[in-house]
XYZ file of C-alpha atoms in Angstrom:
353
model
C -29.695 -39.654 79.138
C -31.924 -40.815 76.187
C -31.619 -39.136 73.009
C -35.195 -37.640 73.086
C -34.914 -36.394 76.885
C -31.403 -34.745 76.058
C -33.157 -33.177 72.994
C -36.021 -31.525 75.185
C -33.176 -30.602 77.760
C -31.301 -28.570 75.383
C -34.450 -27.146 73.578
C -35.863 -25.865 76.841
C -32.569 -24.130 77.629
C -32.759 -22.504 74.283
C -36.427 -21.190 74.727
C -35.784 -19.891 78.249
C -32.968 -17.515 76.453
C -35.481 -16.259 74.078
C -36.091 -12.428 73.464
C -37.946 -10.759 76.049
C -40.262 -8.773 73.945
C -42.041 -11.635 72.222
C -45.585 -12.414 71.623
C -47.030 -16.077 72.278
C -49.627 -16.881 69.582
C -51.969 -19.826 69.548
C -51.927 -21.216 65.798
C -53.875 -23.645 63.842
C -56.330 -24.449 66.610
C -59.433 -24.741 64.273
C -57.628 -27.812 62.554
C -57.193 -29.909 65.834
C -54.392 -32.054 64.325
C -53.109 -35.045 66.081
C -49.914 -35.273 63.847
C -47.485 -32.494 62.372
C -44.202 -32.454 60.622
C -41.833 -29.902 61.442
C -39.052 -28.594 59.420
C -36.321 -26.095 59.743
C -32.847 -25.563 57.977
C -31.297 -28.130 60.261
C -33.940 -30.187 61.782
C -37.091 -32.124 60.661
C -39.334 -34.102 63.526
C -42.738 -35.873 63.590
C -44.959 -34.980 66.547
C -48.064 -36.818 67.162
C -50.573 -37.788 69.819
C -49.808 -41.005 71.686
C -52.773 -41.692 74.124
C -52.864 -38.409 75.942
C -49.045 -37.501 75.412
C -46.898 -36.620 72.945
C -44.558 -38.841 70.594
C -41.375 -37.244 69.322
C -39.992 -39.086 65.857
C -42.007 -42.099 67.343
C -40.736 -42.026 70.766
C -42.595 -41.232 73.963
C -42.022 -37.488 74.941
C -44.265 -36.299 77.620
C -47.056 -33.892 77.386
C -45.192 -30.773 76.282
C -42.304 -30.087 73.712
C -40.246 -27.063 72.768
C -38.487 -26.301 69.784
C -35.845 -23.300 69.464
C -36.131 -20.101 67.560
C -35.913 -20.675 64.002
C -38.095 -20.882 60.966
C -40.210 -23.564 61.025
C -42.632 -25.336 58.526
C -45.525 -26.889 60.063
C -47.516 -29.568 58.131
C -50.280 -31.755 58.524
C -51.032 -33.665 55.270
C -53.454 -31.796 53.017
C -54.898 -29.687 55.994
C -52.193 -26.978 56.373
C -48.833 -26.096 55.542
C -47.627 -23.048 57.080
C -44.357 -21.346 57.906
C -43.505 -19.295 61.432
C -40.292 -17.484 62.629
C -40.040 -18.064 66.307
C -40.049 -20.883 69.005
C -42.702 -23.707 69.175
C -44.463 -24.940 72.140
C -46.225 -28.163 71.381
C -48.713 -29.977 74.157
C -51.327 -32.830 74.061
C -54.931 -31.101 74.854
C -58.195 -33.107 74.332
C -56.478 -35.570 71.964
C -55.179 -33.066 69.781
C -51.862 -31.025 69.257
C -51.976 -27.313 70.880
C -49.481 -25.396 69.039
C -47.979 -22.177 70.284
C -45.461 -19.976 68.457
C -43.253 -17.632 70.513
C -42.387 -14.803 68.132
C -40.356 -11.684 68.698
C -42.462 -8.699 68.377
C -41.387 -7.256 65.291
C -41.635 -10.943 63.419
C -45.291 -11.119 64.797
C -46.230 -7.759 63.661
C -44.686 -8.151 60.265
C -46.629 -11.153 59.678
C -49.999 -9.601 61.043
C -49.453 -6.579 58.417
C -48.745 -8.892 55.748
C -51.738 -11.073 56.506
C -54.297 -8.206 57.350
C -53.674 -5.866 54.333
C -53.745 -6.135 50.304
C -50.961 -6.331 48.059
C -50.189 -2.783 46.857
C -51.265 -0.924 50.104
C -49.032 1.889 50.272
C -46.184 2.146 52.527
C -47.568 4.794 54.817
C -50.734 2.954 55.280
C -48.491 -0.202 56.187
C -46.656 1.628 58.747
C -49.747 2.944 60.234
C -51.333 -0.589 60.565
C -47.703 -1.593 62.071
C -48.222 0.457 65.007
C -51.962 -0.283 65.292
C -51.130 -4.051 65.499
C -48.320 -3.498 67.641
C -50.394 -1.584 70.203
C -53.427 -3.925 69.937
C -51.394 -7.069 70.801
C -49.451 -5.419 73.538
C -52.636 -3.917 75.244
C -54.638 -7.147 75.113
C -52.083 -9.854 76.043
C -53.437 -13.384 77.584
C -56.519 -13.411 75.216
C -56.242 -16.989 75.037
C -55.318 -19.940 77.650
C -51.196 -19.817 77.917
C -51.302 -17.368 74.575
C -51.374 -13.674 74.228
C -53.223 -13.831 70.782
C -54.686 -16.609 68.458
C -53.834 -16.447 64.458
C -57.478 -15.859 63.458
C -59.598 -12.756 63.143
C -60.786 -13.020 66.770
C -57.314 -11.461 67.568
C -55.400 -10.728 64.426
C -54.709 -12.976 61.340
C -50.977 -14.425 61.482
C -50.914 -16.285 58.305
C -48.000 -14.515 56.401
C -46.650 -17.572 54.702
C -49.654 -17.343 52.541
C -49.047 -13.949 51.138
C -46.401 -12.946 48.365
C -42.645 -12.723 49.112
C -43.037 -9.053 48.092
C -45.854 -7.905 50.151
C -44.308 -9.639 53.057
C -41.057 -7.636 52.701
C -42.862 -4.320 52.322
C -44.688 -5.319 55.622
C -41.557 -6.110 57.388
C -40.115 -2.776 56.168
C -42.709 -0.917 57.485
C -42.858 -2.576 60.874
C -39.161 -2.274 61.315
C -39.373 1.621 60.100
C -41.858 2.083 62.998
C -40.055 -0.085 65.563
C -40.710 0.396 69.238
C -43.825 2.812 68.216
C -46.885 2.313 69.877
C -50.525 4.513 70.243
C -50.680 5.534 74.037
C -53.551 7.129 75.922
C -53.463 10.056 78.094
C -52.962 7.646 81.066
C -49.863 6.568 79.229
C -51.384 3.068 78.657
C -51.034 1.343 75.199
C -54.048 1.907 73.375
C -56.153 -1.236 72.500
C -56.140 0.038 68.919
C -58.060 -1.618 66.466
C -58.982 -1.624 62.697
C -61.632 -2.697 60.282
C -61.671 -3.137 56.364
C -63.759 -0.088 55.227
C -65.844 2.348 57.376
C -67.987 3.274 54.340
C -67.539 7.198 54.917
C -67.689 7.361 58.666
C -66.244 5.442 61.546
C -67.984 4.425 64.317
C -67.831 5.289 68.142
C -65.869 2.897 70.127
C -68.560 2.859 73.222
C -71.241 2.509 71.055
C -69.946 -0.484 69.158
C -68.221 -2.170 72.103
C -69.562 -0.557 75.280
C -67.680 -0.233 78.517
C -64.957 2.054 79.123
C -62.842 3.202 75.713
C -59.534 2.089 75.749
C -58.967 2.338 71.931
C -57.861 5.923 71.578
C -60.481 6.151 68.758
C -63.394 8.543 68.002
C -66.158 8.373 65.429
C -64.781 10.545 62.611
C -65.837 11.336 58.909
C -63.684 9.595 56.325
C -64.235 11.158 52.668
C -61.600 8.810 51.383
C -63.545 5.626 52.043
C -66.336 4.973 49.637
C -70.004 3.652 50.917
C -69.107 -0.113 50.329
C -72.830 -0.757 49.937
C -74.133 -4.480 50.740
C -77.455 -6.118 50.980
C -78.362 -9.078 52.843
C -81.541 -11.309 52.658
C -82.574 -13.410 55.707
C -85.126 -16.140 55.547
C -87.935 -15.923 57.775
C -87.184 -19.229 59.768
C -83.309 -18.134 60.102
C -84.264 -14.668 61.428
C -86.524 -16.450 64.371
C -83.640 -18.746 65.103
C -81.223 -15.876 65.331
C -83.790 -13.974 67.307
C -84.093 -16.984 69.782
C -80.390 -16.853 70.374
C -80.163 -13.253 71.307
C -83.603 -12.472 72.857
C -85.033 -15.630 73.791
C -87.933 -15.307 71.423
C -87.903 -15.277 67.791
C -91.025 -12.873 67.063
C -88.813 -10.167 65.623
C -90.452 -7.243 67.665
C -87.296 -5.134 67.725
C -86.536 -1.640 68.196
C -83.326 0.076 66.868
C -81.493 2.993 68.542
C -79.047 4.499 65.900
C -75.937 6.335 66.898
C -73.301 8.146 64.868
C -73.696 8.119 61.262
C -76.084 5.559 61.137
C -74.505 2.868 63.058
C -77.205 0.385 65.281
C -75.856 1.007 68.584
C -78.584 -1.044 70.340
C -81.440 -3.475 69.377
C -84.261 -4.111 71.864
C -86.675 -6.887 71.828
C -90.237 -5.289 72.822
C -91.564 -8.538 74.284
C -88.714 -9.555 76.539
C -87.021 -6.155 77.177
C -83.413 -7.791 76.490
C -81.127 -5.509 74.865
C -77.925 -6.357 72.446
C -75.712 -4.142 70.971
C -76.002 -3.345 67.125
C -72.610 -5.062 66.370
C -73.364 -8.361 68.251
C -76.925 -8.408 66.466
C -75.186 -7.846 62.991
C -72.339 -10.653 63.671
C -75.280 -13.009 65.109
C -77.078 -12.732 61.668
C -73.678 -12.990 59.685
C -72.800 -16.043 61.358
C -76.293 -17.503 60.309
C -75.471 -16.808 56.885
C -71.913 -18.386 56.950
C -70.025 -15.107 57.049
C -69.271 -12.047 55.030
C -72.696 -11.247 54.145
C -73.937 -8.868 57.059
C -70.707 -6.791 56.727
C -71.347 -4.273 59.452
C -73.343 -2.752 62.244
C -74.504 0.316 60.097
C -77.788 -1.060 58.600
C -81.322 -0.618 58.108
C -83.786 -3.561 58.167
C -87.203 -4.133 56.411
C -89.739 -7.032 56.260
C -89.758 -8.992 52.762
C -92.397 -11.583 51.605
C -89.853 -14.270 52.680
C -88.156 -12.852 55.674
C -86.039 -9.572 56.337
C -83.635 -7.497 54.249
C -80.788 -5.709 55.580
C -79.275 -2.733 53.669
C -76.084 -1.304 54.873
C -72.499 0.212 54.354
C -69.106 -0.598 55.261
C -67.051 -3.596 56.374
C -66.280 -4.565 59.784
C -66.655 -3.276 63.234
C -66.028 0.331 61.914
C -64.094 1.334 64.936
C -60.424 2.896 64.689
C -58.221 2.327 61.482
C -60.189 2.146 58.458
C -57.956 0.239 55.944
C -59.660 1.466 52.968
C -59.513 5.246 54.128
C -55.822 4.792 55.269
C -54.774 3.354 51.874
C -56.414 6.542 50.218
C -55.106 8.932 52.641
C -51.417 7.718 52.126
C -52.185 7.625 48.314
C -52.993 11.439 48.671
C -49.531 11.910 50.436
C -50.374 11.604 54.237
C -47.786 10.033 56.568
C -48.449 7.489 58.950
C -48.624 9.924 61.634
C -51.090 11.924 60.086
C -53.106 9.062 59.162
C -53.260 7.798 62.846
C -53.998 11.399 64.161
C -57.177 11.299 62.061
C -58.317 7.834 63.506
C -56.988 7.914 66.860
C -57.548 11.590 67.885
C -57.430 10.376 71.753
C -53.991 8.672 71.550
C -50.385 9.584 70.600
C -47.491 7.793 68.934
C -44.760 7.138 71.601
C -41.989 4.707 72.117
C -42.578 1.627 74.167
């Protein structure tokens, strides 16, 4: 058997024996790499695209490669340099490398907690985050083709190699101290538990933000531990018209707003077309037009200006479920992760897998 074929056969056997409780994560897709270098403690490989197939160490290797569980450093020139603990699955797709990490659930959750929280976050808040992140990924499997999740905010950030070793160690300790624990609904299904940066004093109703049936276990609750987090966004008239056309089919700006719990915009209706969009969708469309990070939440008021529109709001994120700022402050006041989660998820209970 040729060396490359023998290597692939051995690796397929190793991946097949991987732990049952794992998460498959689509990583680095925004870079569309055509060549990467892989390194572990015992191996170094060069993987690239050769036509519509893969090349492994400059030898033809078919359309898919698998590498066994290890800590892998994945590099592509100056584009990225990341480390992952897990098995790797690499395939050729549309002229680039599609990279999947098959991670043990606790390795994945620890990396998410490290990626999604700030250094110095209190330990009990990290434990609450671990249970939320574990619940979310297990309740929302298969969000992507051949993958349970991605490494972007669309799912949960999975970039722990970019955080300090100390913060990562704390995140891992928090994850292992809550091992096997998830939030469960009254139906005993795992809750689609969600989180956001800062609620600005009050979380939002899942139904008003996401619509449909609520499977998060969260409710709109007051949160005096989170400050208002005020923001202002100026929207030029032309940009407002473009966003209006993308959402409603017209750019006249003849909109009516329906407000829900604590000032959340639940719906926006265009009076000319009758088209209705959720407030969070409206806010994200304007934030996208401003290149992100400006329209920070769906709690806002809107008013005309001489040059377009001005949005004024509070909070950061979709405002549903765990408020990370509020959770950190609750932990600083001595509350446990159980008390924190009971506050933000009154319709769910902490139970074992």
